[in-house]
Amino acid sequence: MPELPEVQTVVDTLAPTLVGRRLGAFLRLRRDMVSPSEVNLENLIPNRRVQAIWRRAKRIIFELDDGGRWFVHLGMSGRLTIEPEHAPVRKHTHLILDCGDGLQLRLVDPRRFGGIFWLGRGPVDERLGPEPFALRPQLLLRRLRLTRRPIKTALLDQRLIAGLGNIYADEALFEAKIHPATPADRISVASARRLNAAIKRVLRRALRSRGSSLRDYVDANGQPGDFRRLHRVYQRAGQQCVTCGATIQRIVIGQRSTHYCPRCQSATA
DNA sequence: GTCCATGTTCTTTA
DNA sequence: CTAAAGAACATGGA
């Protein structure tokens, strides 16, 4: 569900309300959405002030005034919203955090692939690759040479590059005119340069539209994103390529749906 | 009933 | 041993 643009939009809509605010009661309606499960957030969070909220990869990181930190991952179907306490509690609401002025931060996640993860003062970064906006062609090339898997699969591997998911991997490969099945370690210097630019361009465009809403995604105010109508390949199988008019194909790579234009993306490296 | 879904981790295979 | 492929997690919509 949420990839970098969606997660960043949630952060941007959460921060104005939450930063500087003193938190209240933490309620877990399901035990298994907190990790590690034995950590006692009911004691660690209340009465602390939110110092900062930011994004790393697809994680929404909260920092408290005592240095304690946690992050929320939205998984496939998670929503993290600020709602008035009297607003009806949606089905699949797992966590509720009072944040003053009659407002609550609520985590709703039907599929429960997401959750809240306590970090304490530990590192956020372990095992995560560089942020897409920090990439340069050389760095991208170096990361891609670490694996022979298809470039599509490599782009989804958060240890190689952090923040892309199925939508923006497909969109970036289209933009860069690279076939998604190309082995990552056979990408040419020229292709890596195009891909580096394409990733940033696609993400910037998506951020401007506040992300893609397919089914569940909304920002912290409950507002869906608008980027879906600007997708060029993702979920457009059978439709015409906006560039050349060929029919967009859907194939499966690494167990994931992959959408591409067979004419624009025919190059092998 | 079938297939599919914006993600990640664990297990199995080569 | 490592890298890659596959299965699993849970729910709901078409």
Short mmCIF file of C-alpha atoms (C1' of nucleotides) in Angstrom, two decimals:
data_model
loop_
_atom_site.label_atom_id
_atom_site.label_comp_id
_atom_site.label_asym_id
_atom_site.label_seq_id
_atom_site.Cartn_x
_atom_site.Cartn_y
_atom_site.Cartn_z
CA MET A 1 0.00 0.00 0.00
CA PRO A 2 1.94 2.99 1.13
CA GLU A 3 5.26 3.71 -0.50
CA LEU A 4 7.52 6.70 -0.06
CA PRO A 5 5.09 9.36 -1.40
CA GLU A 6 2.18 8.08 0.68
CA VAL A 7 4.24 7.69 3.85
CA GLN A 8 5.77 11.14 3.39
CA THR A 9 2.30 12.62 2.92
CA VAL A 10 1.13 11.01 6.14
CA VAL A 11 4.15 12.48 7.94
CA ASP A 12 3.49 15.92 6.45
CA THR A 13 -0.14 15.84 7.54
CA LEU A 14 0.61 14.44 11.01
CA ALA A 15 3.41 16.77 11.94
CA PRO A 16 1.54 20.12 12.15
CA THR A 17 -0.94 18.64 14.63
CA LEU A 18 1.33 16.41 16.66
CA VAL A 19 4.75 18.01 16.97
CA GLY A 20 5.08 19.77 20.30
CA ARG A 21 1.98 18.13 21.69
CA ARG A 22 1.88 16.21 24.96
CA LEU A 23 0.52 12.70 24.51
CA GLY A 24 -2.06 10.96 26.66
CA ALA A 25 -3.31 7.42 27.07
CA PHE A 26 -2.14 4.69 24.73
CA LEU A 27 -4.71 2.00 24.10
CA ARG A 28 -4.00 -1.26 22.30
CA LEU A 29 -7.10 -3.02 21.07
CA ARG A 30 -4.91 -5.79 19.68
CA ARG A 31 -1.78 -6.95 21.37
CA ASP A 32 -0.07 -8.25 18.22
CA MET A 33 0.27 -4.86 16.51
CA VAL A 34 3.05 -3.79 18.91
CA SER A 35 6.61 -4.99 18.54
CA PRO A 36 8.35 -6.19 20.55
CA SER A 37 5.10 -7.38 22.09
CA GLU A 38 6.38 -7.19 25.66
CA VAL A 39 7.35 -3.50 25.51
CA ASN A 40 5.03 -1.41 27.63
CA LEU A 41 4.02 1.53 25.45
CA GLU A 42 1.18 2.27 27.86
CA ASN A 43 3.88 3.56 30.22
CA LEU A 44 6.48 4.82 27.76
CA ILE A 45 4.32 7.15 25.67
CA PRO A 46 1.79 9.00 27.86
CA ASN A 47 2.80 12.35 29.27
CA ARG A 48 5.72 12.69 26.85
CA ARG A 49 5.89 15.46 24.31
CA VAL A 50 6.37 14.77 20.57
CA GLN A 51 9.64 16.33 19.54
CA ALA A 52 9.72 15.36 15.88
CA ILE A 53 8.09 13.16 13.25
CA TRP A 54 9.91 12.10 10.13
CA ARG A 55 10.11 9.41 7.48
CA ARG A 56 12.81 6.85 6.83
CA ALA A 57 12.07 4.36 4.04
CA LYS A 58 8.39 3.48 4.58
CA ARG A 59 8.57 4.08 8.32
CA ILE A 60 6.91 6.93 10.19
CA ILE A 61 9.25 7.77 13.03
CA PHE A 62 8.17 9.54 16.21
CA GLU A 63 10.66 11.07 18.60
CA LEU A 64 9.70 11.98 22.15
CA ASP A 65 11.14 14.67 24.38
CA ASP A 66 13.00 12.06 26.45
CA GLY A 67 14.74 10.68 23.35
CA GLY A 68 12.52 7.61 23.10
CA ARG A 69 11.50 6.72 19.56
CA TRP A 70 9.13 4.42 17.79
CA PHE A 71 7.92 3.96 14.26
CA VAL A 72 4.69 2.97 12.56
CA HIS A 73 4.74 0.84 9.43
CA LEU A 74 1.51 0.85 7.45
CA GLY A 75 2.04 -2.53 5.78
CA MET A 76 -0.38 -3.00 2.89
CA SER A 77 -3.62 -1.61 4.26
CA GLY A 78 -2.71 0.59 7.22
CA ARG A 79 -4.18 4.05 7.88
CA LEU A 80 -2.81 6.40 10.49
CA THR A 81 -5.25 9.22 11.05
CA ILE A 82 -6.02 11.99 13.48
CA GLU A 83 -9.67 12.00 14.45
CA PRO A 84 -11.89 13.61 17.06
CA GLU A 85 -12.38 11.25 19.99
CA HIS A 86 -16.12 11.20 19.38
CA ALA A 87 -15.69 10.06 15.75
CA PRO A 88 -16.95 6.51 15.21
CA VAL A 89 -14.21 3.89 15.63
CA ARG A 90 -13.75 2.13 12.30
CA LYS A 91 -13.60 -1.63 12.00
CA HIS A 92 -10.00 -2.93 12.32
CA THR A 93 -8.89 -0.10 14.59
CA HIS A 94 -6.01 -1.60 16.56
CA LEU A 95 -4.35 1.30 18.39
CA ILE A 96 -5.63 4.60 19.76
CA LEU A 97 -3.42 7.32 21.19
CA ASP A 98 -4.93 10.35 22.90
CA CYS A 99 -3.16 13.50 21.85
CA GLY A 100 -5.04 16.28 23.60
CA ASP A 101 -7.75 18.76 22.56
CA GLY A 102 -10.12 15.85 22.08
CA LEU A 103 -8.02 14.37 19.29
CA GLN A 104 -6.78 10.84 18.82
CA LEU A 105 -4.20 9.18 16.61
CA ARG A 106 -5.67 5.93 15.33
CA LEU A 107 -4.13 2.99 13.49
CA VAL A 108 -6.55 1.03 11.32
CA ASP A 109 -5.19 -1.95 9.40
CA PRO A 110 -7.50 -4.71 8.10
CA ARG A 111 -4.72 -7.00 6.91
CA ARG A 112 -2.52 -6.36 9.93
CA PHE A 113 0.78 -6.42 8.04
CA GLY A 114 1.64 -3.11 9.67
CA GLY A 115 2.27 -2.19 13.26
CA ILE A 116 4.06 -0.03 15.78
CA PHE A 117 7.69 -0.75 16.61
CA TRP A 118 9.48 0.57 19.66
CA LEU A 119 13.09 1.64 19.02
CA GLY A 120 14.05 3.32 22.28
CA ARG A 121 17.33 5.03 21.49
CA GLY A 122 18.36 2.31 19.06
CA PRO A 123 19.17 2.92 15.39
CA VAL A 124 16.44 3.39 12.79
CA ASP A 125 18.61 2.47 9.87
CA GLU A 126 19.77 -1.05 10.36
CA ARG A 127 19.62 -2.94 7.06
CA LEU A 128 17.95 -0.12 5.13
CA GLY A 129 19.47 1.11 1.87
CA PRO A 130 19.89 4.75 0.90
CA GLU A 131 16.93 7.07 0.42
CA PRO A 132 15.93 7.52 -3.25
CA PHE A 133 16.48 11.27 -3.10
CA ALA A 134 20.01 10.69 -1.82
CA LEU A 135 20.92 8.52 -4.81
CA ARG A 136 23.43 9.52 -7.40
CA PRO A 137 23.98 7.45 -10.57
CA GLN A 138 27.22 5.99 -9.23
CA LEU A 139 25.66 4.95 -5.94
CA LEU A 140 22.63 3.47 -7.67
CA LEU A 141 24.84 1.49 -10.01
CA ARG A 142 26.92 0.21 -7.11
CA ARG A 143 23.81 -0.92 -5.24
CA LEU A 144 22.35 -2.65 -8.30
CA ARG A 145 25.55 -4.55 -8.94
CA LEU A 146 25.07 -6.34 -5.63
CA THR A 147 22.50 -8.71 -7.13
CA ARG A 148 21.66 -10.63 -10.29
CA ARG A 149 17.93 -10.59 -9.63
CA PRO A 150 15.66 -8.69 -12.03
CA ILE A 151 15.93 -4.92 -11.72
CA LYS A 152 12.27 -4.80 -10.70
CA THR A 153 12.94 -7.10 -7.75
CA ALA A 154 16.06 -5.18 -6.80
CA LEU A 155 14.15 -1.89 -6.64
CA LEU A 156 11.70 -3.45 -4.18
CA ASP A 157 14.49 -4.66 -1.88
CA GLN A 158 14.58 -2.13 0.96
CA ARG A 159 18.15 -3.17 1.82
CA LEU A 160 19.32 -2.00 -1.60
CA ILE A 161 17.21 1.17 -1.90
CA ALA A 162 14.66 2.22 0.69
CA GLY A 163 11.21 3.59 -0.06
CA LEU A 164 10.11 2.24 -3.42
CA GLY A 165 7.25 -0.25 -3.72
CA ASN A 166 5.39 -1.94 -6.52
CA ILE A 167 3.77 1.17 -8.02
CA TYR A 168 6.80 3.42 -8.17
CA ALA A 169 9.21 0.66 -9.20
CA ASP A 170 7.07 0.01 -12.28
CA GLU A 171 6.57 3.71 -12.98
CA ALA A 172 10.29 4.50 -12.63
CA LEU A 173 11.33 1.64 -14.92
CA PHE A 174 8.89 2.86 -17.54
CA GLU A 175 10.20 6.39 -17.20
CA ALA A 176 13.77 5.12 -17.59
CA LYS A 177 12.84 2.82 -20.52
CA ILE A 178 14.27 -0.26 -18.82
CA HIS A 179 12.73 -3.71 -19.12
CA PRO A 180 11.75 -4.89 -15.62
CA ALA A 181 13.27 -8.36 -16.10
CA THR A 182 16.76 -6.99 -16.83
CA PRO A 183 19.27 -8.47 -14.36
CA ALA A 184 20.18 -5.69 -11.93
CA ASP A 185 23.91 -6.25 -12.28
CA ARG A 186 23.74 -5.83 -16.05
CA ILE A 187 22.31 -2.33 -16.03
CA SER A 188 24.50 -0.04 -18.11
CA VAL A 189 25.93 3.24 -16.87
CA ALA A 190 23.58 5.10 -19.20
CA SER A 191 20.56 3.18 -17.90
CA ALA A 192 21.56 3.79 -14.30
CA ARG A 193 21.74 7.48 -15.03
CA ARG A 194 18.27 7.44 -16.57
CA LEU A 195 16.90 5.35 -13.73
CA ASN A 196 18.35 7.66 -11.11
CA ALA A 197 16.61 10.63 -12.70
CA ALA A 198 13.41 8.66 -13.33
CA ILE A 199 13.04 7.52 -9.72
CA LYS A 200 13.27 11.06 -8.44
CA ARG A 201 10.99 12.46 -11.11
CA VAL A 202 8.28 9.87 -10.48
CA LEU A 203 8.45 10.30 -6.70
CA ARG A 204 8.34 14.09 -6.97
CA ARG A 205 5.31 13.94 -9.20
CA ALA A 206 3.59 11.51 -6.83
CA LEU A 207 4.38 13.71 -3.84
CA ARG A 208 2.84 16.67 -5.61
CA SER A 209 -0.36 14.61 -5.99
CA ARG A 210 -0.17 13.47 -2.36
CA GLY A 211 0.37 9.83 -3.29
CA SER A 212 -1.66 7.07 -4.97
CA SER A 213 -4.90 5.83 -3.44
CA LEU A 214 -5.90 2.42 -4.75
CA ARG A 215 -8.05 1.14 -1.94
CA ASP A 216 -7.09 1.96 1.64
CA TYR A 217 -4.58 4.76 1.54
CA VAL A 218 -5.47 8.14 3.05
CA ASP A 219 -3.34 10.79 4.71
CA ALA A 220 -3.56 11.69 8.41
CA ASN A 221 -6.60 13.85 7.67
CA GLY A 222 -8.39 11.04 5.87
CA GLN A 223 -7.81 12.51 2.42
CA PRO A 224 -6.91 10.18 -0.48
CA GLY A 225 -4.05 10.86 -2.88
CA ASP A 226 -4.55 11.81 -6.47
CA PHE A 227 -1.62 10.25 -8.31
CA ARG A 228 -3.42 7.14 -9.51
CA ARG A 229 -4.79 8.88 -12.58
CA LEU A 230 -1.23 9.81 -13.57
CA HIS A 231 0.08 6.22 -13.51
CA ARG A 232 1.56 5.39 -16.89
CA VAL A 233 1.88 1.62 -16.52
CA TYR A 234 0.82 0.50 -13.05
CA GLN A 235 -2.54 -1.31 -13.31
CA ARG A 236 -2.88 -0.18 -16.92
CA ALA A 237 -2.49 -3.62 -18.53
CA GLY A 238 -4.40 -3.79 -21.80
CA GLN A 239 -4.46 -0.02 -22.18
CA GLN A 240 -2.38 2.02 -24.59
CA CYS A 241 1.06 3.28 -23.71
CA VAL A 242 0.86 7.07 -23.34
CA THR A 243 4.14 7.39 -25.26
CA CYS A 244 3.93 4.94 -28.16
CA GLY A 245 0.42 3.51 -28.18
CA ALA A 246 1.51 -0.11 -27.69
CA THR A 247 -0.49 -2.28 -25.30
CA ILE A 248 0.73 -2.22 -21.69
CA GLN A 249 1.57 -5.73 -20.45
CA ARG A 250 1.23 -7.33 -17.04
CA ILE A 251 3.69 -10.04 -16.08
CA VAL A 252 4.80 -11.50 -12.74
CA ILE A 253 8.34 -10.92 -11.50
CA GLY A 254 9.38 -12.03 -8.04
CA GLN A 255 5.77 -12.89 -7.14
CA ARG A 256 4.69 -9.31 -7.84
CA SER A 257 2.54 -7.88 -10.61
CA THR A 258 4.72 -5.95 -13.01
CA HIS A 259 3.44 -3.56 -15.65
CA TYR A 260 5.44 -2.30 -18.59
CA CYS A 261 5.36 -1.18 -22.18
CA PRO A 262 6.90 -3.85 -24.45
CA ARG A 263 7.91 -1.25 -27.02
CA CYS A 264 9.28 1.54 -24.81
CA GLN A 265 10.98 -0.88 -22.43
CA SER A 266 12.53 -3.37 -24.82
CA ALA A 267 16.16 -2.53 -24.16
CA THR A 268 18.01 -5.25 -22.30
CA ALA A 269 20.45 -3.10 -20.37
"C1'" DG B 1 -15.58 -20.72 -5.37
"C1'" DT B 2 -11.26 -17.95 -7.90
"C1'" DC B 3 -7.79 -14.45 -8.23
"C1'" DC B 4 -5.79 -10.34 -6.79
"C1'" DA B 5 -3.99 -6.55 -3.66
"C1'" DT B 6 0.53 -0.02 -2.31
"C1'" DG B 7 4.72 -5.26 2.13
"C1'" DT B 8 7.92 -7.89 4.65
"C1'" DT B 9 9.97 -11.97 6.76
"C1'" DC B 10 10.78 -16.64 7.23
"C1'" DT B 11 11.74 -21.13 4.99
"C1'" DT B 12 13.18 -23.93 1.27
"C1'" DT B 13 15.88 -24.81 -2.72
"C1'" DA B 14 19.80 -24.55 -5.77
"C1'" DC C 1 28.27 -21.49 3.10
"C1'" DT C 2 25.25 -17.85 0.09
"C1'" DA C 3 21.78 -16.14 -3.23
"C1'" DA C 4 17.52 -16.69 -5.06
"C1'" DA C 5 12.96 -18.49 -5.13
"C1'" DG C 6 8.83 -19.59 -2.72
"C1'" DA C 7 5.54 -19.59 1.06
"C1'" DA C 8 3.36 -17.32 4.57
"C1'" DC C 9 0.99 -13.75 7.09
"C1'" DA C 10 -4.83 -11.66 7.04
"C1'" DT C 11 -8.73 -9.50 5.07
"C1'" DG C 12 -11.69 -7.99 1.57
"C1'" DG C 13 -13.17 -6.82 -3.13
"C1'" DA C 14 -13.97 -8.00 -8.06
#
